[in-house]
C-alpha cells in the first residue's frame, strides 16, 4: 500500500511512533499534495525514488551507519511521515527521532553480470512495493559490496519529502560526515539554522492565497484560446497511468554550454529562459499555433529564508508557462519578455498545481502535456578530503509533480 491508510496516525505501540516522540504536526505544502493523490496502491508510485551511486575505497560499515543516523537526526524532512484520516486533511508528523539503519549485503561471490542482474531485480521489486508514507523513516539505504573496495549504494525515498537539489546535497553530506566519524571527529556543522524548516513553513503560511489565485486566473483568462490544450497523439486510446509519459533528455557538452553562457550573459537572460523559448518555438510549429502552454519546474529555493540552499526537503514545483510566439518580433526582445514573465510569476511559484487546474473553465483534459525540466543540482563528490570516491551517481529523480 503506497498511500497512507485512511486511519493512520501516531501509534502508541512503538517508540518511534509514540506521542512523546512527536516534534510537530504540519499541513502538507501545496507542492506536496499532487504526489499524495497521484499515489495508487494498484500501480507503481510515481513519487518513489531510487538514488544510486558507487563508493570506491575502503568502507567502514559502522562509520557509515553512524553518518546516516546523524543526518536523519539533523534533517527534519528525513524524520517525517504522512497520515490521512477520514474527513480530515492529510497531515505531516515530524518525529523527534527515527531509527535510520542502513542494510549491508555482501555480493562478492557473484560475477559482475550476476550483480547487475540481481541489482536490477531488486530495484524493480522495490519500485513495485514502494514505501509506506505513514511509517517513519520513509526512506531506506542499502549497501551492496561488489568488490573489496567497491560498494553499490541505493537510497530509496519519496519525492514528497525530497527534491532533486536535496538528493545531491545529502549524498555529498553522507560521505563528508562518514569521513568525520572515520577520523573520530565531530562532523562539521551544517549551513542550516535549526529552525530553517519551520521558518519556511511560517513564510508559506503568510503568503496571500487570494493574490496567487488572481494571478493564475488572469493568466488562464488571457490564454482562453488555449483552453483546448496541446495534446500529443497516442497510438493507444487507452488512458495511461500517471508517470507513463516518455522523457527526452539532453546533455550539453562543455563547448555548447560555454556558448549558451556567453549568449545569455550578453543579452541578460538565463539558460532556463532560453530553453523555454526553444520549447515554445517547437510546440508552436508542431501544432501551428501562436499561443502555447507547457509546464516547467522551479526550484522553490529563492525565498527569504536563511539556509534554503542547504535545506533538505521538497521545495520544487511544476507550473504552467503561457507563451505567445510572434515570428516578426526580434528574438532577443521576445526572450526578454519570457524572462520578465517568469519574474512576475516568481511570487506565485508555490501555488499548488491542483489549485491552478481547479481554476480552469475546462477540466476534461490536462492544461499541458509537455514539461520542461532543467536540472541544476550541487556537484556530486567534489570534496577531495574524504577517503571514499563517489562514482556512477544516478537518480530516478526529476523535480516534477
Short mmCIF file of C-alpha atoms in Angstrom, two decimals:
data_model
loop_
_atom_site.label_atom_id
_atom_site.label_comp_id
_atom_site.label_asym_id
_atom_site.label_seq_id
_atom_site.Cartn_x
_atom_site.Cartn_y
_atom_site.Cartn_z
CA UNK A 1 0.00 0.00 0.00
CA UNK A 2 1.65 3.18 -1.16
CA UNK A 3 -0.84 5.71 0.09
CA UNK A 4 -1.25 6.09 3.85
CA UNK A 5 -4.19 4.26 5.29
CA UNK A 6 -7.35 6.25 5.93
CA UNK A 7 -6.94 5.79 9.67
CA UNK A 8 -3.21 6.18 10.04
CA UNK A 9 -1.88 8.20 12.95
CA UNK A 10 0.62 8.12 15.81
CA UNK A 11 0.94 4.60 17.18
CA UNK A 12 1.47 4.10 20.90
CA UNK A 13 2.84 0.58 20.32
CA UNK A 14 6.27 1.62 19.02
CA UNK A 15 8.83 4.00 20.45
CA UNK A 16 9.29 5.83 17.14
CA UNK A 17 5.58 6.48 16.70
CA UNK A 18 4.78 7.23 20.31
CA UNK A 19 3.06 10.54 21.09
CA UNK A 20 6.07 11.56 23.17
CA UNK A 21 8.20 11.32 20.03
CA UNK A 22 6.07 13.80 18.05
CA UNK A 23 8.00 17.02 17.45
CA UNK A 24 5.49 18.90 15.27
CA UNK A 25 2.44 18.46 13.05
CA UNK A 26 2.14 20.33 9.76
CA UNK A 27 -0.33 20.53 6.89
CA UNK A 28 1.04 19.41 3.55
CA UNK A 29 2.76 22.04 1.43
CA UNK A 30 0.91 22.97 -1.79
CA UNK A 31 3.58 21.28 -3.95
CA UNK A 32 3.31 18.03 -1.96
CA UNK A 33 -0.40 17.41 -2.48
CA UNK A 34 -0.19 16.14 -6.09
CA UNK A 35 2.26 13.43 -5.04
CA UNK A 36 -0.09 12.18 -2.36
CA UNK A 37 -3.16 11.97 -4.56
CA UNK A 38 -1.28 10.51 -7.54
CA UNK A 39 -0.32 7.52 -5.40
CA UNK A 40 -2.37 4.48 -6.39
CA UNK A 41 -1.97 1.18 -4.50
CA UNK A 42 -2.62 -0.73 -7.74
CA UNK A 43 0.17 0.99 -9.70
CA UNK A 44 3.85 1.86 -9.13
CA UNK A 45 4.11 5.12 -7.21
CA UNK A 46 5.43 7.93 -9.48
CA UNK A 47 6.89 9.63 -6.41
CA UNK A 48 9.04 6.64 -5.39
CA UNK A 49 12.71 7.50 -5.92
CA UNK A 50 15.87 5.45 -6.22
CA UNK A 51 19.17 7.30 -5.94
CA UNK A 52 22.09 5.06 -6.86
CA UNK A 53 25.83 5.58 -6.66
CA UNK A 54 29.01 3.64 -6.04
CA UNK A 55 31.56 4.22 -3.31
CA UNK A 56 35.13 3.33 -4.19
CA UNK A 57 37.55 2.85 -1.31
CA UNK A 58 37.73 1.00 1.98
CA UNK A 59 34.30 1.25 3.63
CA UNK A 60 33.66 1.05 7.38
CA UNK A 61 30.02 -0.08 7.86
CA UNK A 62 29.93 1.24 11.43
CA UNK A 63 31.04 4.73 10.43
CA UNK A 64 28.57 4.80 7.52
CA UNK A 65 25.74 3.74 9.83
CA UNK A 66 26.62 6.49 12.31
CA UNK A 67 26.74 9.04 9.48
CA UNK A 68 23.32 8.02 8.15
CA UNK A 69 21.73 8.25 11.60
CA UNK A 70 23.44 11.60 12.23
CA UNK A 71 21.96 13.02 9.02
CA UNK A 72 18.49 11.78 9.97
CA UNK A 73 18.90 13.48 13.34
CA UNK A 74 19.91 16.75 11.64
CA UNK A 75 17.36 16.95 8.81
CA UNK A 76 13.71 17.22 9.82
CA UNK A 77 12.42 16.07 6.43
CA UNK A 78 14.12 12.68 6.98
CA UNK A 79 12.05 12.20 10.14
CA UNK A 80 8.63 12.91 8.63
CA UNK A 81 5.66 10.76 7.74
CA UNK A 82 2.23 11.49 6.28
CA UNK A 83 -1.05 10.50 7.86
CA UNK A 84 -4.58 10.58 6.48
CA UNK A 85 -7.77 10.23 8.48
CA UNK A 86 -11.31 10.16 7.23
CA UNK A 87 -12.92 13.62 6.92
CA UNK A 88 -9.62 15.32 7.79
CA UNK A 89 -6.92 16.98 5.72
CA UNK A 90 -3.73 14.93 5.42
CA UNK A 91 -1.06 15.88 7.92
CA UNK A 92 2.70 15.61 8.22
CA UNK A 93 4.13 14.42 11.51
CA UNK A 94 7.69 15.40 12.31
CA UNK A 95 9.29 12.97 14.77
CA UNK A 96 11.99 13.85 17.27
CA UNK A 97 13.98 10.75 16.34
CA UNK A 98 13.74 7.85 13.91
CA UNK A 99 15.96 4.80 13.60
CA UNK A 100 17.78 5.22 10.29
CA UNK A 101 19.64 1.94 9.90
CA UNK A 102 21.37 1.00 6.61
CA UNK A 103 21.27 -2.59 5.37
CA UNK A 104 24.53 -4.18 4.21
CA UNK A 105 24.76 -7.02 1.66
CA UNK A 106 27.80 -8.98 0.50
CA UNK A 107 27.61 -9.82 -3.22
CA UNK A 108 31.30 -10.55 -3.78
CA UNK A 109 30.61 -14.19 -4.62
CA UNK A 110 28.64 -13.09 -7.71
CA UNK A 111 30.12 -12.20 -11.09
CA UNK A 112 29.78 -8.62 -12.36
CA UNK A 113 26.95 -9.67 -14.70
CA UNK A 114 25.16 -11.52 -11.90
CA UNK A 115 25.50 -8.49 -9.63
CA UNK A 116 23.92 -6.24 -12.25
CA UNK A 117 21.08 -8.67 -12.89
CA UNK A 118 20.37 -9.09 -9.20
CA UNK A 119 20.51 -5.33 -8.61
CA UNK A 120 18.05 -4.73 -11.44
CA UNK A 121 15.68 -7.30 -9.95
CA UNK A 122 15.92 -5.68 -6.51
CA UNK A 123 15.30 -2.20 -7.94
CA UNK A 124 12.25 -3.31 -9.91
CA UNK A 125 10.85 -5.27 -6.98
CA UNK A 126 11.31 -2.35 -4.59
CA UNK A 127 9.69 0.04 -7.08
CA UNK A 128 6.60 -2.17 -7.19
CA UNK A 129 6.42 -2.31 -3.37
CA UNK A 130 7.04 1.41 -2.86
CA UNK A 131 7.30 2.96 0.58
CA UNK A 132 4.54 3.31 3.19
CA UNK A 133 4.30 7.05 3.75
CA UNK A 134 2.90 6.63 7.26
CA UNK A 135 5.76 4.51 8.66
CA UNK A 136 8.86 6.54 9.54
CA UNK A 137 11.50 6.71 8.35
CA UNK A 138 10.09 6.96 4.82
CA UNK A 139 13.43 6.08 3.27
CA UNK A 140 15.92 3.23 3.30
CA UNK A 141 19.60 2.83 2.49
CA UNK A 142 21.01 -0.42 1.11
CA UNK A 143 24.74 -1.00 0.63
CA UNK A 144 25.90 -3.86 -1.61
CA UNK A 145 29.57 -4.87 -1.51
CA UNK A 146 30.68 -5.73 -5.04
CA UNK A 147 34.45 -5.88 -4.55
CA UNK A 148 36.89 -5.41 -1.68
CA UNK A 149 36.88 -1.64 -2.19
CA UNK A 150 33.72 -1.09 -4.22
CA UNK A 151 30.16 -0.76 -2.91
CA UNK A 152 26.87 -0.06 -4.67
CA UNK A 153 24.61 2.21 -2.62
CA UNK A 154 20.86 2.55 -3.20
CA UNK A 155 18.92 5.22 -1.33
CA UNK A 156 15.16 4.83 -1.73
CA UNK A 157 12.91 7.68 -0.67
CA UNK A 158 9.84 9.62 -1.78
CA UNK A 159 9.60 12.81 -3.79
CA UNK A 160 7.03 14.16 -1.35
CA UNK A 161 9.89 14.71 1.12
CA UNK A 162 12.93 15.19 -1.15
CA UNK A 163 13.60 17.23 -4.29
CA UNK A 164 16.48 16.92 -6.75
CA UNK A 165 18.69 19.51 -5.09
CA UNK A 166 18.23 17.77 -1.73
CA UNK A 167 19.20 14.34 -3.05
CA UNK A 168 22.55 15.53 -4.40
CA UNK A 169 23.18 17.59 -1.27
CA UNK A 170 22.52 14.65 1.04
CA UNK A 171 24.79 12.24 -0.85
CA UNK A 172 27.67 14.69 -0.52
CA UNK A 173 26.90 15.18 3.17
CA UNK A 174 26.79 11.43 3.77
CA UNK A 175 30.34 10.92 2.51
CA UNK A 176 31.64 14.02 4.31
CA UNK A 177 30.07 13.07 7.66
CA UNK A 178 31.28 9.47 7.22
CA UNK A 179 34.82 10.78 6.84
CA UNK A 180 34.47 12.74 10.10
CA UNK A 181 33.35 9.68 12.05
CA UNK A 182 36.11 7.61 10.46
CA UNK A 183 38.62 10.11 11.87
CA UNK A 184 36.85 10.20 15.28
CA UNK A 185 35.99 13.84 14.66
CA UNK A 186 32.78 15.77 15.18
CA UNK A 187 31.01 16.28 11.83
CA UNK A 188 31.12 19.87 10.54
CA UNK A 189 28.08 21.98 11.35
CA UNK A 190 25.52 22.13 8.58
CA UNK A 191 24.95 25.52 6.98
CA UNK A 192 21.30 25.46 8.01
CA UNK A 193 19.75 27.10 11.09
CA UNK A 194 17.97 24.59 13.32
CA UNK A 195 14.64 26.32 12.78
CA UNK A 196 15.02 26.80 9.00
CA UNK A 197 12.27 24.36 8.08
CA UNK A 198 9.78 25.92 10.48
CA UNK A 199 10.76 29.38 9.21
CA UNK A 200 9.98 28.19 5.70
CA UNK A 201 6.58 26.90 6.83
CA UNK A 202 5.87 30.22 8.51
CA UNK A 203 6.82 32.04 5.32
CA UNK A 204 4.46 29.83 3.32
CA UNK A 205 1.65 30.50 5.77
CA UNK A 206 1.86 34.28 5.40
CA UNK A 207 1.56 34.22 1.58
CA UNK A 208 -1.57 35.84 0.15
CA UNK A 209 -3.62 32.98 -1.32
CA UNK A 210 -6.04 35.42 -2.97
CA UNK A 211 -3.23 37.13 -4.87
CA UNK A 212 -1.95 33.78 -6.11
CA UNK A 213 -5.43 32.78 -7.26
CA UNK A 214 -5.99 36.10 -9.04
CA UNK A 215 -2.63 35.90 -10.81
CA UNK A 216 -3.19 32.44 -12.25
CA UNK A 217 -6.83 33.10 -13.11
CA UNK A 218 -5.74 36.14 -15.09
CA UNK A 219 -3.20 34.03 -16.97
CA UNK A 220 -5.83 31.41 -17.74
CA UNK A 221 -8.22 34.11 -18.95
CA UNK A 222 -5.59 35.77 -21.17
CA UNK A 223 -4.91 32.44 -22.83
CA UNK A 224 -8.52 31.31 -23.01
CA UNK A 225 -7.99 30.26 -26.64
CA UNK A 226 -5.52 27.74 -25.25
CA UNK A 227 -8.28 26.00 -23.27
CA UNK A 228 -8.16 23.32 -25.96
CA UNK A 229 -4.75 22.07 -24.75
CA UNK A 230 -1.91 20.81 -26.89
CA UNK A 231 -2.28 17.06 -26.79
CA UNK A 232 0.20 14.58 -28.15
CA UNK A 233 -1.08 11.89 -30.49
CA UNK A 234 -1.13 8.45 -28.95
CA UNK A 235 -1.06 5.07 -30.60
CA UNK A 236 -3.48 3.73 -27.99
CA UNK A 237 -6.77 5.30 -26.97
CA UNK A 238 -6.49 3.66 -23.56
CA UNK A 239 -5.66 6.19 -20.80
CA UNK A 240 -2.16 5.67 -19.48
CA UNK A 241 -1.28 5.72 -15.76
CA UNK A 242 0.46 8.64 -14.11
CA UNK A 243 4.16 8.66 -14.91
CA UNK A 244 3.76 6.77 -18.21
CA UNK A 245 4.86 9.65 -20.42
CA UNK A 246 8.18 9.45 -22.20
CA UNK A 247 11.23 11.51 -21.37
CA UNK A 248 13.63 13.22 -23.74
CA UNK A 249 16.95 14.02 -22.11
CA UNK A 250 19.60 16.39 -23.44
CA UNK A 251 23.08 16.74 -22.03
CA UNK A 252 25.18 19.61 -23.36
CA UNK A 253 28.94 19.34 -23.75
CA UNK A 254 31.29 21.99 -22.40
CA UNK A 255 31.62 23.82 -25.73
CA UNK A 256 27.88 24.23 -26.21
CA UNK A 257 27.39 25.15 -22.56
CA UNK A 258 30.03 27.86 -22.84
CA UNK A 259 28.34 29.34 -25.93
CA UNK A 260 24.98 29.36 -24.15
CA UNK A 261 26.50 31.08 -21.11
CA UNK A 262 28.03 33.73 -23.35
CA UNK A 263 24.78 34.26 -25.26
CA UNK A 264 22.62 34.55 -22.15
CA UNK A 265 25.13 36.83 -20.43
CA UNK A 266 25.32 39.19 -23.42
CA UNK A 267 21.52 39.52 -23.53
CA UNK A 268 20.86 39.43 -19.76
CA UNK A 269 18.97 36.14 -20.00
CA UNK A 270 19.09 32.80 -18.18
CA UNK A 271 19.60 29.31 -19.56
CA UNK A 272 16.10 28.45 -18.34
CA UNK A 273 14.62 31.34 -20.32
CA UNK A 274 16.47 30.22 -23.45
CA UNK A 275 15.21 26.64 -23.09
CA UNK A 276 11.65 27.88 -22.62
CA UNK A 277 11.97 29.86 -25.83
CA UNK A 278 13.23 26.84 -27.76
CA UNK A 279 10.39 24.62 -26.50
CA UNK A 280 7.84 27.35 -27.26
CA UNK A 281 9.00 27.52 -30.89
CA UNK A 282 8.93 23.72 -31.23
CA UNK A 283 5.38 23.44 -29.88
CA UNK A 284 4.20 26.45 -31.89
CA UNK A 285 5.44 25.00 -35.17
CA UNK A 286 4.37 21.45 -34.32
CA UNK A 287 0.77 22.48 -33.64
CA UNK A 288 0.60 25.55 -35.90
CA UNK A 289 -0.37 27.86 -33.03
CA UNK A 290 0.93 31.20 -31.90
CA UNK A 291 -0.03 30.55 -28.26
CA UNK A 292 1.36 27.57 -26.35
CA UNK A 293 1.27 26.28 -22.79
CA UNK A 294 3.74 23.87 -21.25
CA UNK A 295 4.95 23.06 -17.78
CA UNK A 296 8.27 23.90 -16.19
CA UNK A 297 9.89 23.20 -12.87
CA UNK A 298 11.02 25.81 -10.36
CA UNK A 299 13.44 25.16 -7.52
CA UNK A 300 11.33 26.94 -4.90
CA UNK A 301 14.50 27.90 -3.01
CA UNK A 302 14.73 31.60 -3.91
CA UNK A 303 12.74 32.60 -0.87
CA UNK A 304 13.67 34.94 2.01
CA UNK A 305 14.52 32.15 4.47
CA UNK A 306 18.06 31.72 5.76
CA UNK A 307 19.71 28.42 4.83
CA UNK A 308 17.33 27.44 1.99
CA UNK A 309 20.15 26.41 -0.36
CA UNK A 310 21.31 23.80 2.17
CA UNK A 311 17.93 22.63 3.44
CA UNK A 312 16.81 19.05 2.74
CA UNK A 313 13.16 18.85 1.73
CA UNK A 314 10.64 19.13 -1.09
CA UNK A 315 10.57 22.69 -2.40
CA UNK A 316 10.43 22.31 -6.19
CA UNK A 317 7.16 22.81 -8.04
CA UNK A 318 5.74 22.35 -11.54
CA UNK A 319 3.85 25.27 -13.02
CA UNK A 320 2.39 26.26 -16.41
CA UNK A 321 4.18 28.67 -18.73
CA UNK A 322 1.98 30.67 -21.11
CA UNK A 323 3.74 31.96 -24.25
CA UNK A 324 2.71 33.94 -27.30
CA UNK A 325 5.01 33.34 -30.27
CA UNK A 326 5.48 36.27 -32.63
CA UNK A 327 7.62 35.35 -35.62
CA UNK A 328 8.13 39.00 -36.55
CA UNK A 329 9.49 40.03 -33.16
CA UNK A 330 13.29 40.13 -32.66
CA UNK A 331 14.42 37.01 -30.81
CA UNK A 332 16.28 38.83 -28.01
CA UNK A 333 13.30 41.09 -27.34
CA UNK A 334 10.91 38.12 -27.25
CA UNK A 335 13.20 36.16 -24.91
CA UNK A 336 13.40 39.11 -22.54
CA UNK A 337 9.61 39.13 -22.42
CA UNK A 338 9.75 35.47 -21.35
CA UNK A 339 12.29 36.43 -18.71
CA UNK A 340 10.08 39.23 -17.40
CA UNK A 341 7.03 36.93 -17.34
CA UNK A 342 9.00 34.44 -15.21
CA UNK A 343 9.99 37.26 -12.87
CA UNK A 344 6.35 38.32 -12.40
CA UNK A 345 5.35 34.70 -11.73
CA UNK A 346 8.02 34.27 -9.06
CA UNK A 347 5.88 35.42 -6.07
CA UNK A 348 3.28 32.81 -7.05
CA UNK A 349 5.50 29.80 -7.73
CA UNK A 350 4.43 27.97 -4.55
CA UNK A 351 0.85 27.66 -5.85
CA UNK A 352 -0.41 24.10 -5.95
CA UNK A 353 -0.73 22.71 -9.50
CA UNK A 354 -4.01 21.17 -8.35
CA UNK A 355 -5.37 24.63 -7.50
CA UNK A 356 -4.39 26.00 -10.91
CA UNK A 357 -6.20 23.12 -12.59
CA UNK A 358 -9.29 23.80 -10.47
CA UNK A 359 -9.41 27.43 -11.65
CA UNK A 360 -9.70 26.45 -15.30
CA UNK A 361 -13.01 26.64 -17.14
CA UNK A 362 -12.23 23.37 -18.89
CA UNK A 363 -11.05 20.42 -16.81
CA UNK A 364 -11.66 17.37 -19.00
CA UNK A 365 -8.07 17.43 -20.29
CA UNK A 366 -4.73 18.43 -18.73
CA UNK A 367 -3.65 22.04 -19.12
CA UNK A 368 -0.36 20.86 -20.64
CA UNK A 369 1.35 17.62 -21.60
CA UNK A 370 4.88 18.86 -22.22
CA UNK A 371 7.04 19.52 -19.18
CA UNK A 372 10.44 21.23 -19.30
CA UNK A 373 12.79 20.07 -16.53
CA UNK A 374 16.11 21.85 -16.12
CA UNK A 375 18.20 20.05 -13.52
CA UNK A 376 20.72 22.21 -11.70
CA UNK A 377 21.98 20.27 -8.69
CA UNK A 378 25.06 20.56 -6.49
CA UNK A 379 28.15 18.88 -7.90
CA UNK A 380 28.45 15.28 -6.69
CA UNK A 381 31.60 14.21 -4.87
CA UNK A 382 33.55 17.47 -5.05
CA UNK A 383 35.07 17.08 -1.57
CA UNK A 384 38.62 15.85 -2.11
CA UNK A 385 39.38 15.37 1.57
CA UNK A 386 37.25 12.24 2.05
CA UNK A 387 38.56 8.72 1.67
CA UNK A 388 35.66 7.47 -0.45
CA UNK A 389 35.10 8.42 -4.08
CA UNK A 390 31.54 8.73 -5.41
CA UNK A 391 31.08 7.14 -8.84
CA UNK A 392 28.21 6.49 -11.26
CA UNK A 393 25.68 8.70 -9.50
CA UNK A 394 22.22 8.15 -10.93
CA UNK A 395 18.84 9.34 -9.77
CA UNK A 396 15.35 8.40 -10.91
CA UNK A 397 14.55 11.85 -9.61
CA UNK A 398 13.50 14.73 -11.79
CA UNK A 399 11.91 17.52 -9.81
CA UNK A 400 8.48 17.08 -11.32
CA UNK A 401 4.95 16.78 -9.90
#
